[in-house]
Amino acid sequence: MSFNNTDIAAFKDVWVFCEQRQGKLMPTDFELISEGRKLADELGVDLCGLLLGENVEGLAKELGGYGADKIYVCDHPLLKNYTTDGYTAAICQVIEELKPEVMLFGASNIGRDLGPRCAARLHTGLCADCTHLDVDMPIYKDFLREASTLAPEKIDGMNSAMVLGEKHDVSRDLKMTRPAFGGHLMASIICPRFRPAMATVRPGVMKKNVFDQAKADACQIVKPAFTLTEDDIQTEVVEIVKAAKKLVDLIGADFIVSVGRGISKDVEGGIKLAEELAAELGGVVGGSRATIDSGWLSADHQVGQTGKTVHPKVYVALGISGAIQHKAGMQDSECIIAVNKNDTAPIFEIADYGICGDLFKVTPLLTEAVRAAKAAK
Amino acid sequence: MKIIVSVKQVPDTSGKVAVNPDGTLDRASMQAIINPDDLNAVEAALKLKDETGCKVIVVTMGPPPAAGMLRELMARGADEGILVSAREFGGSDTYATSQILAAAISRIGVEKDDIVMCGRQAIDGDTAQVGPQIAEKLHLPQVTYAAEIQKTGDTITVKRMLEDGYMTIKVKTPCLLTCIKELNAPRYMSVGGIFEAYSKPLQTFDYETLKDDALIDPTTIGLKGSPTNILTSFTPPQKGAGLMLNEGDDKANCEKLAGILAKKHII
């Protein structure tokens, strides 16, 4: 396959890979379509979804309701289940033919399998696990003023980058910002010489647009040409097993009450207290990696760098010390409440409200106080 | 049959991460460790070695001190180490890194029975891209997020984790697998193993060794061959200290907090 840098001006439109599992769209699709809409407007181009599967055309219109102008549907029996080889083959053929400028994937276990394979085949750049995307320079600079400690004059002067010893104007490049080292360092990455500029985007970070039925009705469905044979697929999906328990919707929750190692002296009791507080607030229970590794909570409860990234209205950290790996997953919560015995715990550095005390004593009192405060309203 | 495991030496990010005044990472303040997921990949390879007697080769790209990590892995049971190291390889993004590692792995040679293994992701970059990109460059089928691996003849059955469950996938060798921590508990080095490690072969592949490979082109490796560039890196502002509630007793603290939340219409 050729390098995608011979005529980068020939690449146009913003594309979003719309993941479906067993005929159901993933929540990330709506976040990515909404974010893609913003980028397409900044570039002045169309926003297109790319949907692969078998008999999935019926899912396409809904994506239009969140902002897609067009959905490319690759419908094929061999695309029924996700396989790296099948999906990569179809996607790369369609990208070579239709030349999108930007391509976004959700950073799910599937997106993180597929994105790098496609980028390697197409010979282009891929930025992993992005938490912020911009094209427009004034908007990007506003973001830096807010989210960085860079000097204002450095931000104002940021209009070009040195690429292979030459000054490159970055005004039309996708600026892909991502955390590194657990959020202690952020980096903005560009892909100046190759197209499409590809990014996987962290689930739960981008804001979803309001669904608009009129836009859904107006969304165009296009079936691009591609060829796929059984020989293209070297992996066989024997079975797909869904976790038996209902998944904890950490990403969608407005209130999260998380527990950490601090519950160790009475694990069941500690979780029960967290559940009671979560129920009173109308939220769910999360946990630090320590609680998952100890088998106290299942992995779908995990908040942090290797778990889920959340930004609820209120995040209550009970007995969580606040290691950077945990903070990376929750520091953008609107309000953080920490309860910890140790008043020097790092969690207090980012907490909006802190109570130094024993969570087994404080939590029931807090649940009761919240109940009383709500009743008094 | 042999298993080639690609490993990386990374700064230990489990402690405090130190940042230089200029916003770059203070690597000197952190200890260099073997990337945790890569240890699971090496353990998976060693388990297959215990069952089948196959050969395990560990390969890493990095500066010369990374050779120490290869010796450590040989002390756990790996048979050979390959250090891929050259100034020309520096500054590589994931695309360029995978080109170089793929060239090194194809120089070792991937035969019909062989398996290539990687960790899911390295804790410094957190991209999870190099494994799949090596697989693509070597034209191998891949299975990522492997939590169980079974080998029967030339067929590997892998339990591949998803967020909401798992898939069981069958793939024939040669193939590439990326491993996660659920796969196994890595073994320790043994005293005998440490002694033996120093008599096992450790080769260095430099630019000269690999330059004839089709994947090693000055325009596709190192800083020049990397499709992505860093526009800027920065540290996020520290959030100001919040309000510590110390009204005297827990009950008063909780009531005050609930009062604030209610006043701000949060609850």
XYZ file of C-alpha atoms in Angstrom:
644
model
C 0.000 0.000 0.000
C 1.223 3.483 -0.875
C 2.193 6.223 1.562
C -0.728 8.499 2.223
C 1.343 11.627 1.838
C 1.607 12.172 -1.901
C -1.334 14.573 -2.109
C -2.693 15.285 1.315
C -4.941 18.050 -0.058
C -6.977 15.311 -1.773
C -8.190 14.101 1.641
C -11.467 15.578 2.853
C -14.161 15.009 5.501
C -14.128 13.798 9.084
C -14.942 10.147 9.637
C -15.954 8.296 12.765
C -15.751 4.524 13.104
C -19.119 3.546 14.607
C -18.648 0.390 16.628
C -21.537 -2.045 16.967
C -21.614 -5.208 19.026
C -24.261 -7.827 18.245
C -26.231 -5.272 16.243
C -26.187 -2.595 18.959
C -24.398 0.744 18.650
C -21.947 1.577 21.441
C -22.529 4.707 23.606
C -19.090 5.949 22.502
C -20.397 6.256 18.935
C -22.678 9.125 19.947
C -19.861 10.885 21.812
C -17.546 10.540 18.820
C -20.165 11.646 16.290
C -20.842 14.718 18.460
C -17.113 15.500 18.709
C -16.663 14.768 14.995
C -19.437 17.276 14.220
C -17.435 19.992 15.981
C -14.261 19.107 14.047
C -16.075 18.899 10.699
C -17.525 22.374 11.311
C -14.076 23.737 12.187
C -12.711 22.265 8.942
C -15.791 23.182 6.892
C -16.323 19.617 5.671
C -18.861 16.808 6.057
C -19.029 14.429 9.001
C -19.355 10.793 7.988
C -19.850 7.679 10.080
C -18.410 4.333 9.055
C -20.522 1.392 10.164
C -19.543 -2.236 9.557
C -21.508 -5.389 10.240
C -24.198 -7.654 8.879
C -27.713 -6.214 8.496
C -26.736 -3.031 10.321
C -28.143 -0.470 7.886
C -31.098 0.073 10.221
C -28.757 1.466 12.904
C -27.326 4.163 10.666
C -30.023 6.866 10.794
C -29.779 7.230 14.566
C -26.166 8.359 14.195
C -27.418 11.188 11.984
C -29.437 12.464 14.930
C -26.192 13.285 16.753
C -24.733 15.161 13.795
C -23.516 12.821 11.024
C -24.225 14.063 7.483
C -23.615 10.674 5.957
C -23.106 7.109 7.082
C -21.028 4.708 5.018
C -22.401 1.246 5.657
C -20.270 -1.815 4.876
C -22.749 -4.657 5.137
C -21.296 -8.138 4.687
C -21.832 -11.569 6.293
C -18.099 -11.759 7.041
C -18.344 -8.542 9.076
C -21.023 -9.934 11.413
C -18.575 -10.332 14.301
C -15.574 -8.120 14.821
C -12.376 -9.566 13.435
C -9.203 -7.515 13.109
C -8.464 -8.823 9.618
C -11.978 -8.465 8.181
C -12.603 -4.994 9.547
C -9.112 -3.729 8.665
C -9.420 -4.984 5.088
C -12.806 -3.335 4.520
C -11.928 -0.044 6.266
C -8.597 0.396 4.510
C -10.140 -0.202 1.083
C -12.856 2.367 1.723
C -10.373 4.916 3.141
C -8.008 4.519 0.156
C -10.927 5.105 -2.185
C -12.758 7.941 -0.421
C -9.828 9.668 1.339
C -11.045 11.129 4.628
C -8.919 13.846 6.243
C -9.588 12.763 9.836
C -10.558 9.334 11.174
C -11.691 8.764 14.771
C -12.064 5.476 16.656
C -13.373 4.948 20.183
C -10.548 3.714 22.437
C -12.462 0.561 23.345
C -10.778 -2.845 23.386
C -11.949 -3.169 19.783
C -10.997 0.361 18.688
C -7.532 -0.061 20.174
C -7.126 -3.329 18.246
C -8.384 -1.917 14.954
C -6.935 1.629 14.916
C -3.233 0.705 14.958
C -3.714 -2.087 12.430
C -5.393 0.344 9.998
C -2.812 3.091 10.629
C 0.047 0.670 9.932
C -1.572 -0.566 6.715
C -2.373 2.943 5.455
C 0.996 4.317 6.578
C -0.351 7.186 8.608
C -0.173 8.531 12.157
C -2.422 7.503 15.029
C -2.667 9.232 18.385
C -3.937 6.991 21.181
C -6.565 7.664 23.823
C -7.136 11.348 23.085
C -9.094 13.381 25.609
C -9.296 16.634 23.642
C -9.401 17.402 19.901
C -9.218 20.713 18.014
C -8.597 22.020 14.541
C -9.378 25.739 14.847
C -6.344 27.621 16.269
C -8.202 30.264 18.358
C -10.295 27.511 19.976
C -7.173 25.410 20.566
C -5.371 28.376 22.132
C -8.341 29.039 24.419
C -8.132 25.411 25.500
C -4.404 25.775 26.283
C -5.027 28.958 28.302
C -7.523 27.045 30.397
C -5.884 23.633 30.651
C -2.151 24.289 30.684
C 0.466 26.156 32.646
C 2.171 27.373 29.445
C 3.147 31.050 29.318
C 0.566 33.191 27.439
C 3.143 34.414 24.918
C 4.102 30.823 24.138
C 0.465 29.975 23.469
C -0.091 33.087 21.327
C 2.935 32.305 19.179
C 1.959 28.704 18.553
C 1.034 28.793 14.872
C 3.601 26.487 13.378
C 5.732 23.496 14.251
C 9.155 22.403 13.061
C 8.603 19.315 10.949
C 11.746 17.773 9.435
C 13.592 21.048 9.824
C 10.906 23.117 8.104
C 8.295 25.441 9.524
C 4.906 23.827 9.109
C 1.679 25.826 9.457
C -0.542 23.853 11.856
C -3.783 25.796 11.347
C -5.551 22.994 9.474
C -4.008 20.072 11.358
C -5.980 18.078 13.868
C -4.443 18.817 17.259
C -4.827 15.651 19.304
C -4.296 16.166 23.022
C -3.780 13.221 25.331
C -2.554 12.589 28.839
C 0.709 10.763 29.405
C 2.053 9.356 32.655
C -1.303 9.340 34.357
C -2.196 12.904 33.461
C 0.885 14.566 34.943
C 1.921 15.533 31.465
C -0.294 16.355 28.506
C 0.862 16.311 24.892
C -0.699 17.744 21.760
C 0.165 15.573 18.791
C -0.192 16.428 15.112
C 0.038 14.289 12.000
C 1.224 16.925 9.542
C 2.423 14.897 6.560
C 0.081 11.951 6.289
C -3.653 11.421 5.907
C -5.981 10.554 7.357
C -4.903 11.912 10.730
C -6.160 9.141 13.005
C -7.029 9.164 16.689
C -8.534 6.805 19.191
C -10.655 8.751 21.659
C -11.097 7.839 25.320
C -14.680 6.768 26.053
C -16.645 8.984 28.414
C -14.657 12.153 27.744
C -16.447 13.813 24.814
C -19.844 15.432 25.368
C -22.811 13.972 23.512
C -25.073 16.250 21.418
C -28.825 16.284 21.930
C -30.513 13.835 19.557
C -32.343 15.587 16.706
C -34.910 13.502 14.788
C -34.957 15.887 11.800
C -31.191 15.457 11.385
C -31.554 11.702 11.704
C -34.137 11.706 8.910
C -31.874 13.827 6.696
C -28.822 11.607 7.204
C -27.654 10.026 3.974
C -26.777 6.335 3.779
C -24.097 5.305 1.299
C -22.771 1.830 0.578
C -19.149 2.012 -0.502
C -17.527 -0.694 -2.620
C -15.111 -3.177 -1.046
C -14.247 -6.830 -1.513
C -13.868 -9.381 1.238
C -13.425 -13.144 1.008
C -13.081 -15.833 3.642
C -9.355 -16.041 2.870
C -8.935 -12.472 4.143
C -9.898 -13.562 7.646
C -7.381 -15.672 9.539
C -9.032 -15.457 12.946
C -12.152 -17.378 13.849
C -14.568 -16.080 16.477
C -15.738 -19.201 18.317
C -18.017 -17.493 20.828
C -18.819 -14.137 22.348
C -19.675 -14.132 26.034
C -21.290 -11.168 27.726
C -20.495 -10.583 31.380
C -23.304 -12.214 33.327
C -23.812 -9.274 35.628
C -25.370 -6.048 34.466
C -22.592 -3.614 33.698
C -22.028 -0.761 36.063
C -22.642 2.423 34.132
C -19.811 4.461 35.628
C -19.426 6.662 32.576
C -23.056 7.690 32.435
C -23.449 8.248 36.189
C -23.888 11.731 37.692
C -22.848 10.533 41.143
C -20.136 8.004 41.900
C -19.205 6.762 45.351
C -15.870 4.972 45.133
C -14.129 2.856 47.702
C -10.437 2.104 48.102
C -8.120 0.115 50.295
C -9.580 1.954 53.299
C -12.455 -0.547 53.455
C -10.080 -3.469 54.090
C -11.029 -4.022 57.756
C -14.658 -4.738 56.770
C -14.938 -5.101 53.011
C -18.595 -6.095 52.823
C -19.631 -3.472 55.332
C -17.639 -0.793 53.541
C -19.193 -1.591 50.177
C -22.645 -1.639 51.748
C -22.109 1.860 53.211
C -20.944 3.101 49.792
C -23.997 1.535 48.144
C -26.307 3.262 50.608
C -24.718 6.648 49.951
C -24.782 6.012 46.176
C -28.460 5.051 46.366
C -29.286 8.217 48.308
C -27.460 10.336 45.714
C -28.869 8.385 42.759
C -25.490 7.119 41.596
C -23.309 4.035 41.399
C -20.386 2.491 43.259
C -16.869 2.563 41.845
C -13.531 1.379 43.144
C -9.793 1.912 42.974
C -7.530 -0.689 41.418
C -6.695 -2.029 44.873
C -10.315 -3.067 45.418
C -10.485 -4.774 42.018
C -7.132 -6.552 42.397
C -8.210 -7.817 45.816
C -11.386 -9.222 44.294
C -13.673 -7.017 46.407
C -15.375 -5.490 43.363
C -15.587 -6.684 39.746
C -13.414 -5.029 37.097
C -16.274 -2.992 35.622
C -16.248 -0.865 38.797
C -12.662 0.280 38.325
C -11.955 3.990 38.006
C -8.497 5.099 36.925
C -5.844 4.921 34.274
C -6.403 1.232 33.579
C -10.104 1.395 34.430
C -12.685 3.915 33.357
C -12.369 7.673 33.054
C -15.302 9.399 34.666
C -16.445 12.973 35.115
C -19.578 12.849 37.222
C -21.166 15.810 38.981
C -19.969 14.440 42.300
C -17.242 11.901 42.971
C -17.002 10.663 46.533
C -13.685 8.952 47.336
C -13.977 6.806 50.471
C -10.674 5.496 51.782
C -8.846 6.162 48.519
C -5.343 7.568 48.952
C -5.310 9.181 45.510
C -2.442 7.611 43.555
C -1.912 9.326 40.196
C -3.278 6.290 38.381
C -6.573 6.760 40.196
C -6.630 10.530 39.890
C -6.098 10.187 36.125
C -9.540 8.630 35.871
C -11.547 11.055 38.017
C -9.804 14.396 38.447
C -12.129 16.115 35.960
C -15.179 15.384 38.118
C -17.167 18.554 38.796
C -17.006 18.105 42.555
C -14.730 15.744 44.467
C -15.427 14.790 48.059
C -12.767 12.831 49.912
C -13.070 10.945 53.169
C -9.789 9.601 54.491
C -8.211 8.868 57.847
C -4.885 10.301 56.750
C -4.992 14.082 56.367
C -1.895 14.018 54.135
C -3.447 11.615 51.584
C -2.854 12.988 48.059
C -6.588 12.751 47.319
C -7.070 15.887 49.441
C -4.903 17.827 46.957
C -7.648 17.591 44.355
C -10.697 17.305 46.583
C -13.170 20.202 46.681
C -14.334 19.066 50.109
C -12.412 16.875 52.492
C -13.306 15.137 55.709
C -10.495 13.622 57.718
C -12.010 10.674 59.528
C -12.955 7.013 59.578
C -15.096 6.224 56.557
C -17.047 3.604 58.531
C -18.217 6.363 60.884
C -18.441 9.236 58.406
C -20.262 7.542 55.503
C -23.511 6.663 57.335
C -23.584 10.166 58.836
C -23.082 11.662 55.377
C -25.859 9.518 53.910
C -28.137 10.649 56.713
C -27.136 14.325 56.280
C -27.765 14.180 52.517
C -31.166 12.601 53.145
C -32.034 15.309 55.659
C -30.786 18.114 53.391
C -32.867 16.810 50.492
C -35.941 16.472 52.685
C -35.527 20.034 53.954
C -35.655 21.477 50.424
C 8.923 -23.859 17.428
C 9.940 -20.596 19.027
C 8.306 -17.648 20.709
C 9.604 -14.134 20.202
C 8.544 -11.710 22.938
C 8.843 -7.985 22.406
C 9.516 -6.187 25.705
C 10.103 -2.607 26.817
C 11.954 -0.988 29.669
C 9.821 1.771 31.164
C 10.040 4.263 34.027
C 8.129 3.053 37.075
C 5.088 5.319 37.153
C 3.569 3.687 40.221
C 5.285 6.119 42.581
C 5.352 9.879 42.270
C 5.948 11.033 38.716
C 8.409 13.923 38.673
C 8.198 16.641 36.069
C 11.086 18.975 35.136
C 10.513 22.750 35.315
C 10.337 22.838 31.497
C 7.368 20.482 31.535
C 9.193 17.354 30.373
C 9.320 14.179 32.365
C 12.133 13.746 34.884
C 13.091 10.212 33.882
C 16.229 10.231 36.034
C 14.122 10.367 39.193
C 12.298 7.150 38.371
C 13.477 3.590 38.416
C 13.579 1.653 35.134
C 11.434 -1.492 35.255
C 10.195 -4.140 32.846
C 6.826 -3.053 31.497
C 4.272 -5.029 33.575
C 2.158 -6.361 30.664
C 5.360 -7.498 28.931
C 6.216 -9.610 31.985
C 2.888 -11.373 31.518
C 3.787 -11.986 27.863
C 7.178 -13.428 28.844
C 5.502 -15.633 31.470
C 3.004 -16.914 28.873
C 5.929 -17.777 26.590
C 7.801 -19.519 29.430
C 4.691 -21.566 30.267
C 4.513 -22.751 26.662
C 8.237 -23.498 26.907
C 7.567 -25.638 30.018
C 4.911 -27.582 28.066
C 6.555 -27.917 24.665
C 10.259 -27.271 25.181
C 10.169 -24.447 22.648
C 12.717 -21.655 22.482
C 11.941 -18.195 23.900
C 13.686 -15.126 22.470
C 13.214 -11.714 24.080
C 13.736 -8.617 21.975
C 13.751 -4.980 22.993
C 14.466 -1.660 21.356
C 16.184 0.878 23.551
C 19.456 2.350 24.746
C 22.314 -0.057 25.699
C 21.336 -0.257 29.434
C 18.162 -2.093 28.336
C 20.405 -5.134 27.902
C 20.241 -5.534 31.697
C 16.513 -6.124 31.413
C 17.125 -8.839 28.812
C 19.513 -10.596 31.213
C 16.826 -10.405 33.880
C 14.363 -12.096 31.515
C 16.946 -14.755 30.646
C 17.299 -15.365 34.400
C 13.584 -16.135 34.421
C 14.052 -18.654 31.618
C 14.263 -16.914 28.239
C 16.876 -18.510 25.977
C 18.192 -15.568 23.991
C 18.121 -11.795 24.029
C 18.211 -9.305 21.178
C 18.864 -5.625 21.845
C 17.822 -3.360 18.990
C 19.773 -0.171 19.492
C 20.962 2.619 17.217
C 20.960 6.382 17.138
C 18.978 6.205 13.858
C 16.099 4.535 15.724
C 15.712 7.351 18.277
C 12.674 9.631 18.299
C 10.425 6.970 16.763
C 6.666 7.116 17.276
C 4.663 3.878 17.411
C 4.592 3.558 13.633
C 8.370 3.855 13.264
C 9.003 1.711 16.367
C 6.903 -1.117 14.976
C 8.697 -0.912 11.612
C 12.050 -1.370 13.358
C 10.840 -4.150 15.679
C 9.162 -5.916 12.751
C 12.455 -5.774 10.833
C 14.311 -7.179 13.845
C 11.744 -9.947 14.311
C 11.825 -10.907 10.652
C 15.627 -11.055 10.869
C 15.256 -13.536 13.746
C 12.771 -15.256 11.428
C 9.122 -16.159 11.985
C 8.476 -19.749 10.916
C 5.209 -21.601 10.524
C 5.046 -22.795 14.163
C 6.155 -19.575 15.790
C 4.362 -17.060 17.984
C 5.178 -13.402 18.549
C 4.024 -11.942 21.873
C 3.791 -8.422 23.259
C 2.249 -6.762 26.285
C -1.048 -4.995 25.725
C 0.487 -1.580 26.352
C 3.478 0.102 27.959
C 2.797 2.163 31.059
C 4.802 5.160 29.813
C 3.161 5.735 26.429
C -0.101 3.876 27.128
C -0.851 3.624 23.397
C -1.318 -0.162 22.916
C -0.357 0.367 19.266
C 3.016 -1.269 18.741
C 1.781 -4.895 18.972
C -0.908 -4.572 16.275
C 1.412 -2.485 14.111
C 4.163 -5.135 14.277
C 1.554 -7.753 13.324
C 0.500 -5.695 10.313
C 4.087 -5.135 9.165
C 4.825 -8.876 9.469
C 1.460 -9.797 7.858
C 0.550 -11.905 10.882
C -2.950 -12.342 12.306
C -3.270 -10.762 15.762
C -5.272 -11.302 18.914
C -5.035 -8.516 21.503
C -6.122 -8.491 25.176
C -5.316 -12.202 25.644
C -6.428 -13.445 29.088
C -6.037 -17.185 28.351
C -3.937 -18.952 25.737
C -4.219 -22.623 24.750
C -2.146 -24.265 22.057
C -3.295 -27.411 20.274
C -1.110 -28.340 17.304
C -0.893 -25.296 15.086
C -4.051 -23.729 16.506
C -4.065 -21.211 19.341
C -7.298 -20.599 21.226
C -7.370 -17.251 22.967
C -9.786 -15.746 25.463
C -9.835 -12.133 24.312
C -11.248 -9.683 26.851
C -13.866 -7.078 25.993
C -15.235 -4.395 28.324
C -18.513 -6.285 28.601
C -17.297 -9.879 28.476
C -14.944 -11.820 26.242
C -14.586 -13.500 22.856
C -12.995 -16.861 22.227
C -10.837 -16.659 19.127
C -9.023 -19.393 17.199
C -5.983 -18.506 15.166
C -3.285 -20.552 13.467
C 0.434 -20.020 13.968
C 2.353 -17.939 13.114
C 0.446 -15.180 14.865
C 0.916 -12.259 17.242
C -0.729 -12.056 20.667
C -0.819 -9.129 23.092
C -1.117 -10.118 26.746
C -2.851 -8.596 29.784
C -2.243 -9.051 33.500
C -5.194 -11.447 33.924
C -3.239 -14.009 31.864
C -0.841 -15.160 34.596
C 1.384 -14.294 37.537
C 4.971 -13.804 36.320
C 7.599 -16.041 37.924
C 10.643 -14.793 39.797
C 14.243 -15.068 38.752
C 16.063 -18.023 40.325
C 19.600 -17.924 41.634
C 20.587 -20.630 39.161
C 18.794 -18.711 36.445
C 20.769 -15.559 37.195
C 24.038 -17.498 36.889
C 22.932 -19.108 33.618
C 21.649 -15.839 32.182
C 25.173 -14.561 31.680
C 26.172 -17.516 29.494
C 23.130 -17.185 27.245
C 23.514 -15.401 23.891
C 22.719 -11.690 23.789
C 23.066 -9.978 20.425
C 22.764 -6.351 19.444
C 21.036 -5.433 16.186
C 22.176 -1.975 15.164
C 21.374 0.076 12.080
C 23.982 -1.843 10.038
C 22.406 -5.194 10.971
C 18.920 -4.180 9.865
C 19.509 -1.614 7.133
C 18.928 -4.026 4.235
C 15.433 -4.880 5.435
C 12.723 -3.345 3.283
C 11.119 -1.895 6.441
C 14.236 0.049 7.393
C 14.164 3.125 5.217
C 15.411 6.471 6.565
C 12.003 7.901 5.645
C 10.103 5.367 7.765
C 12.191 5.088 10.949
C 13.275 7.414 13.734
C 12.108 10.980 14.075
C 12.024 11.500 10.280
C 9.959 8.400 9.676
C 7.385 9.089 12.358
C 4.014 10.205 10.962
C 3.121 11.961 14.220
C 4.909 14.958 15.722
C 4.561 16.528 19.151
C 3.234 20.071 18.773
C 3.612 20.849 22.457
C 3.659 19.153 25.813
C 2.519 20.809 28.987
C 1.545 20.268 32.589
C -2.062 20.861 33.585
C -2.631 23.528 36.258
C -2.854 22.199 39.798
C -6.317 22.504 41.169
C -6.439 24.799 44.216
C -6.770 23.154 47.591
C -10.337 22.453 48.537
C -12.141 23.021 51.790
C -11.273 20.722 54.681
C -14.248 20.316 56.938
C -13.246 20.395 60.584
C -16.279 21.387 62.554
C -15.304 19.289 65.517
C -17.147 16.027 65.032
C -18.048 13.848 62.048
C -21.751 14.563 62.323
C -21.244 18.325 62.129
C -18.850 17.915 59.191
C -21.344 15.795 57.266
C -24.200 18.189 57.969
C -22.130 21.141 56.830
C -21.123 19.327 53.640
C -24.685 18.283 52.834
C -25.760 21.870 53.467
C -23.185 23.198 50.973
C -24.214 20.613 48.370
C -27.867 21.505 48.792
C -27.138 25.231 48.606
C -25.215 24.752 45.369
C -28.122 22.651 44.032
C -25.774 19.693 43.567
C -28.170 17.470 45.515
